[in-house]
Amino acid sequence: MYLENIFIGGDIRLQLPEEAKKFENIDKKFKEIMHDTVKGPKIKQCCLAPSRLTDLQTLSDGLERCQKSLNDYLDPKRNAFPRFFLISDDELLSILGSSDPACVQEHMIKMYDNIVSLRFEVESGGETVVAAMVSAEGEVMEFRSSVPVVGRVEEWMMAVLEEMRRTNRLITKEAIFHYCEDRSRVEWMLLYQGMVVLAANQVWWTWEVQDVFKKLKKGEKHALKNYAEKMHRQIDELVTRITQPLRRNDRRKINTVLIIDVHARDIVDSFVENSIMDPEAFEWESQLRFYWLRKHDDLFVHQCSASFSYGYEYMGLNGRLVITPLTDRIYLTLTQALSMYLGGAPAGPAGTGKTESTKDLAKALGLLCVVTNCGEGMDYMAVGKIFSGLAQCGAWGCFDEFNRIDASVLSVISSQMQTIRNALILHCKRFQFEGQEISLDDRMGIFITMNPGYAGRTELPESVKALFRPVVVIVPDLQQICEIMLFSEGFLMAKVLAKKMTVLYKLAREQLSKQSHYDFGLRALKSVLMMAGELKRGSPDLEEDVVLMRALRDMNLPKFVFDDVPLFLGLISDLFPGLDCPRVRYPNFNDAVEQILEDNKYVIMPNQVDKVVQMYETMMTRHTTMVVGPTGGGKSVVISTLCQAQTKTGLQTKLYPLNPKAMSVTELYGVLDPDTRDWTDGILSNIFRDINKPTDKKERRYILFDGDVDALWVENMNSVMDDNKLLTLANGERIRLQSHCALLFEVGHLQHASPATVSRCGMVFVDPKNLRYTPYWQRWVASRPEKEQEVLSTLFDKYVHSCIDMIVDGVVDGKQGQKLETVVPQTDLNMVSQLCLTLDSLLDSDNSRDDVLESYFLEALYCSLGATLVESDRIKFDEFIKRLSCLSTVHEEEALAGPGEIPGCLPTLYDFHFDGAQKKWVPWSSLVTKYTHNPEMKFADILVPTVDTTRANWILEQMVKIKRPVLLIGESGTSKTATILNFLKHVNPDTWVVSA
C-alpha cells in the first residue's frame, strides 16, 4: 500500500528513476485491471479473463523487485541518520513515503529512550519547526533554538538529535551554575528536568566530597562528620517534601533524586565509619564521580581508570535503580571493561537485575541503551545490522539472553565484534564493517546478559567469551532495595518495614508449598513496593505498617493455591500482630463485576468476585498477567468478566485470543528469509503491531494466550514482559507495548516455563477447590422449568455428592477406600457438566412425574459420572447407585421395571435403557437391530450391530440433538470410527453438513 506514496514522493523519484518508471507502469496496469473489474464485478468473469493470472503474477514480481531496490536505497538513509537502524525497513519506508513530518511521531519511542513525541510549531513565516521533545510522562525539554523541518527527513532528524544534546548540555551547565544560588535545594530541583537535576546534583556532590578531603588535609577534623550530617538533613528535607501534595512529575523527580541521594549518604557514612580521608583511596576512586571540566567546558564521569564524556541523551523521568554494593560492583566491572574496549557480560538467575543495571549505568552516563531480546531466529546479518547502527549512533546495545542465539551464529558474531573493537582501539572515525564503510562513535558499548543452565540456552564459544568481562549477579540486597524504595515513597519507618518484608518473603519461600508459578524474587518485591506507594498516596492517614501489610497481602494472595492461603495469612499476622485490614473495595468495579455475573446468569460467589478483583489489582502493577489453574476453576469466566466489567465502567476493553501452540514459532513471530532477506510477518507480531498503534480513546487492549506456556515460544517475549516492554523481531523491528495494552496468559500449569518467564509475570491462581461443581449445577437447574427444579435438586443431593466422593476421592460413607479408575482423567466439574448435558437431551418432553424424572436422572448418571469408568469399577459404581436409590428391584425377565423401580435381571443398570415412550427400563439387547447381510458390501465396511454399537449410537444421537461434541474412547479395534461413520451415514442431510 505504501509503495505508491513512496514513488510519487520527489526524493525517491530522483534517487531511483528506473524503479519509479517501473512502478508507474505496474500502477497503470493494475488500475486498468481494476477499471475492467468495476465494469463487470462478477468474480468468475474477472478471474477467468484472458491472461489475468499471468498479468497479476508479473505485477507481483515487479513490485517485489521495486521493494528490493528500495531496501538497497535505505542503507544511505540509515547511514545519514543512524537511529533509523533501530526501526524496520517497512517503518522507515512509511516515514520516507510520507510528506507529513508528523509521521515520525509513532516511531520516536523506538529511536529514543522514553521520548514519545516531538512538538511541531508553525512560525510566523509559515515554516514548520521542531520546538521541543516530550517524554512518556509528559515532561518537556524546550529546544534553545528551534529546528526547521526542511529538506530530507534524515537531515532534519539529525539536526533534532544534535539540538537535543546541545540544549541538554546548556541546561545542565546552567543548573550546575545556579545550584542552591538563591533558593532551597528542593525549590532548585523543581526548576529543571529530572535528568538535568540528577547530573547537576552528582557534580555538586562530587565537588563537596573533594572539598571535604581538602578540609581534612588542612586539619579540620570534623569536616567529614559535618558533611554526613548535612547529607542526612538534605534527605530529611526531601522526605518531608515528598509527603506533601506535589505534581505527579515533581514527585517522580524527587523520588529519583532520593534514591541517588541515599546512596551518596551511605558512601559518606562508610567514609566516616572507615576513616577514609584521602581522595585517592580506592573507596572514593571506585565511585561514579561527575566533574564539569573547565578545560573542555563539558561534563565527564570518572570511575577508577575509566573516563567518559557525558552523553546528554534526553530520557525524561524514566527513574533510576536503587544502588546497592552489588550494583556498584556491576558498574565498576562494566566501566573498566569499556576502558579496555571490551564488552560486559552480567550473568545470573532470572530477576536479579542484569539488564536493568546495564540500562541504569547508561542512564547515569547520559547514553542511549538499546535492549534486544535474542532468540533462535537471529542470524549474523540481523545482529550485524544492529551492531552497525550502535557503532554509528554511539549507543549501548544490551543483548538480553544472548546464549539463546544458535552456536554457529555466535562464532560469526565474535568476528564482527572483534572488527568493531579493533576500530575502537585504533580510534578510527570510519571503518569497514560487513562490506561497507561506516562512521564510528567511540561511546558505543556492547553488553550481553545470560541465564546459565535454563532450557534452550547454549554455551558461549571461547572467541565470544574473550570479548567480554564477566560479572556474576546472583543475590541482590533485597532489604536495602526495599528500604530505599519505601523511603523514596515517603515511608518514615522504612528500615523496620523493609526487614519485615524480606523476612516474610524468606519464610514464604521456605514454608509454603513448592509451585512452579511461585516467585518471591526482586520483581515480585518491586510490584508490592509500587502498590504500597500508590496506597500510601491514596490513604495518607493510614498507619505505614497497615499500608504495607495490605499491599503484601493483596499482591501475594492471588497466586497462592488453596492450601497455602491460611499459611501465608498466618505469617502476615505473626509479622504484623494485631493488625487487621479489610480488603479494599472498588465500588464501581465490584458492582460492575457482580452485575455482569448476574446478567450472564452465573451464581455469584464472593470467592469468584474476589478473583476478578485480584486480577484487576495485579494488572495495576504488572503489564503481563498469568491466570493459572487446573481446568474447571473458572479462568475463562474470570478473564471475560474482568473485560466486560471494565467496559461497563467506561473503559472499553477488547480481547484478542490466540492459541500459541496451534502454530510454529516462526508462524507466531514471523521469519526472515536467510537468502532474500524477505520478511514474512507472524500472527502475533501482526496483532501486536495493530493493537499498539497510539490511540486517543479511553480503552484497553489485551492479547490472551490460551495454551501451554513453554520455553520454546514464550522466551522470545521476555523483553516485552519485563520493564523494557519491547517486542524485538528478527527483521530489526522493535514494537513497544503501549500503556493501554497488556498481555494475558490462560494456562493450566507452568511446569515447562523457565524462572525467567515466571518472575516477569503477575500470577493469579484460580483454584477449582474454590468453585467445585455446585454453582454449575445451580445455574443449569435455574434454566429448567420451575416444576422440575425442586425434584432435580433433591436428586442431585441424593446421588451426585456421594458418587463424586467415591469416584474422585475413594470416600464411601465417610470411610477412605480405593478411588475408582477412569479411562481418561476427569474432573468433578467435567462429570457434572456431562450430567447436565445428558439431562438436557433426555428431558425434552413433559416429565412431570417425580419417579419418571428419577429414572431419567439415573440413566444420565450412568452416561456421565459412570461413562469413563473401567469395566471392573462399573460394578462397584452400579452397586453403590442401587444402594443410594433405595428403590425396589424387579428380577423377572418378562416384567419390565417401570418408574420407581430398578431392573435386576441383568448384572448392571448399564445394560438397560429407560424408554420414555413406554416409561419402562428396556434391556439394550432387545434394541439391537437384526443384521441383514448385503453381498455387495465390502468386508471392511460391514458393521454388525451389538449392544455396544447400539448404545454408542444412541449417545451420539442424544449429543447431536443438543449440538454438543462427543468423544468415544476405547482400545483400537473396538469399532469407534466405524460406529461414528455409520451414524453419520444416517443423519439428515437437510439439517447437517457431514465432513468425515
PDB file of N, CA and C in Angstrom, residues 90 106 257 311 400 431 464 508 564 667 732 799 893 908 942:
ATOM      1  N   ASP A  90      10.119  -1.584   6.768  1.00  0.00           N
ATOM      2  CA  ASP A  90       8.748  -1.129   6.486  1.00  0.00           C
ATOM      3  C   ASP A  90       8.446   0.191   7.182  1.00  0.00           C
ATOM      4  N   GLU A 106       5.058   8.288  15.776  1.00  0.00           N
ATOM      5  CA  GLU A 106       4.814   6.965  16.357  1.00  0.00           C
ATOM      6  C   GLU A 106       6.084   6.130  16.469  1.00  0.00           C
ATOM      7  N   VAL A 257      15.708  11.449  42.811  1.00  0.00           N
ATOM      8  CA  VAL A 257      16.836  12.126  43.486  1.00  0.00           C
ATOM      9  C   VAL A 257      17.077  11.472  44.853  1.00  0.00           C
ATOM     10  N   GLY A 311      26.744  11.841  27.854  1.00  0.00           N
ATOM     11  CA  GLY A 311      26.116  11.696  26.524  1.00  0.00           C
ATOM     12  C   GLY A 311      24.997  12.667  26.206  1.00  0.00           C
ATOM     13  N   ASP A 400      19.878  -9.181  25.511  1.00  0.00           N
ATOM     14  CA  ASP A 400      19.313  -9.960  26.610  1.00  0.00           C
ATOM     15  C   ASP A 400      19.258 -11.442  26.232  1.00  0.00           C
ATOM     16  N   PHE A 431      35.342   3.038   9.547  1.00  0.00           N
ATOM     17  CA  PHE A 431      35.974   1.725   9.383  1.00  0.00           C
ATOM     18  C   PHE A 431      35.105   0.832   8.512  1.00  0.00           C
ATOM     19  N   VAL A 464      33.891 -15.675  21.762  1.00  0.00           N
ATOM     20  CA  VAL A 464      32.954 -14.652  22.244  1.00  0.00           C
ATOM     21  C   VAL A 464      33.295 -14.278  23.685  1.00  0.00           C
ATOM     22  N   ALA A 508       8.105 -17.334  53.349  1.00  0.00           N
ATOM     23  CA  ALA A 508       7.176 -17.842  52.328  1.00  0.00           C
ATOM     24  C   ALA A 508       7.895 -18.827  51.412  1.00  0.00           C
ATOM     25  N   ASP A 564      -2.244 -23.003  50.683  1.00  0.00           N
ATOM     26  CA  ASP A 564      -1.208 -22.075  51.149  1.00  0.00           C
ATOM     27  C   ASP A 564      -1.775 -20.766  51.694  1.00  0.00           C
ATOM     28  N   GLU A 667       5.641 -19.061  12.615  1.00  0.00           N
ATOM     29  CA  GLU A 667       4.299 -18.569  12.245  1.00  0.00           C
ATOM     30  C   GLU A 667       3.792 -17.560  13.276  1.00  0.00           C
ATOM     31  N   GLY A 732      14.587  -6.727  12.787  1.00  0.00           N
ATOM     32  CA  GLY A 732      15.076  -5.474  13.358  1.00  0.00           C
ATOM     33  C   GLY A 732      13.959  -4.573  13.861  1.00  0.00           C
ATOM     34  N   TYR A 799     -27.752 -38.244  44.980  1.00  0.00           N
ATOM     35  CA  TYR A 799     -26.783 -39.103  44.278  1.00  0.00           C
ATOM     36  C   TYR A 799     -25.393 -38.477  44.072  1.00  0.00           C
ATOM     37  N   GLU A 893     -37.562 -61.537  34.222  1.00  0.00           N
ATOM     38  CA  GLU A 893     -37.134 -61.098  32.878  1.00  0.00           C
ATOM     39  C   GLU A 893     -38.303 -60.574  32.068  1.00  0.00           C
ATOM     40  N   THR A 908     -25.960 -55.187  35.602  1.00  0.00           N
ATOM     41  CA  THR A 908     -25.903 -53.765  35.995  1.00  0.00           C
ATOM     42  C   THR A 908     -26.922 -52.937  35.222  1.00  0.00           C
ATOM     43  N   ILE A 942     -18.447 -53.736   6.628  1.00  0.00           N
ATOM     44  CA  ILE A 942     -19.536 -54.426   7.338  1.00  0.00           C
ATOM     45  C   ILE A 942     -19.489 -54.067   8.823  1.00  0.00           C
TER      46      ILE A 942
END
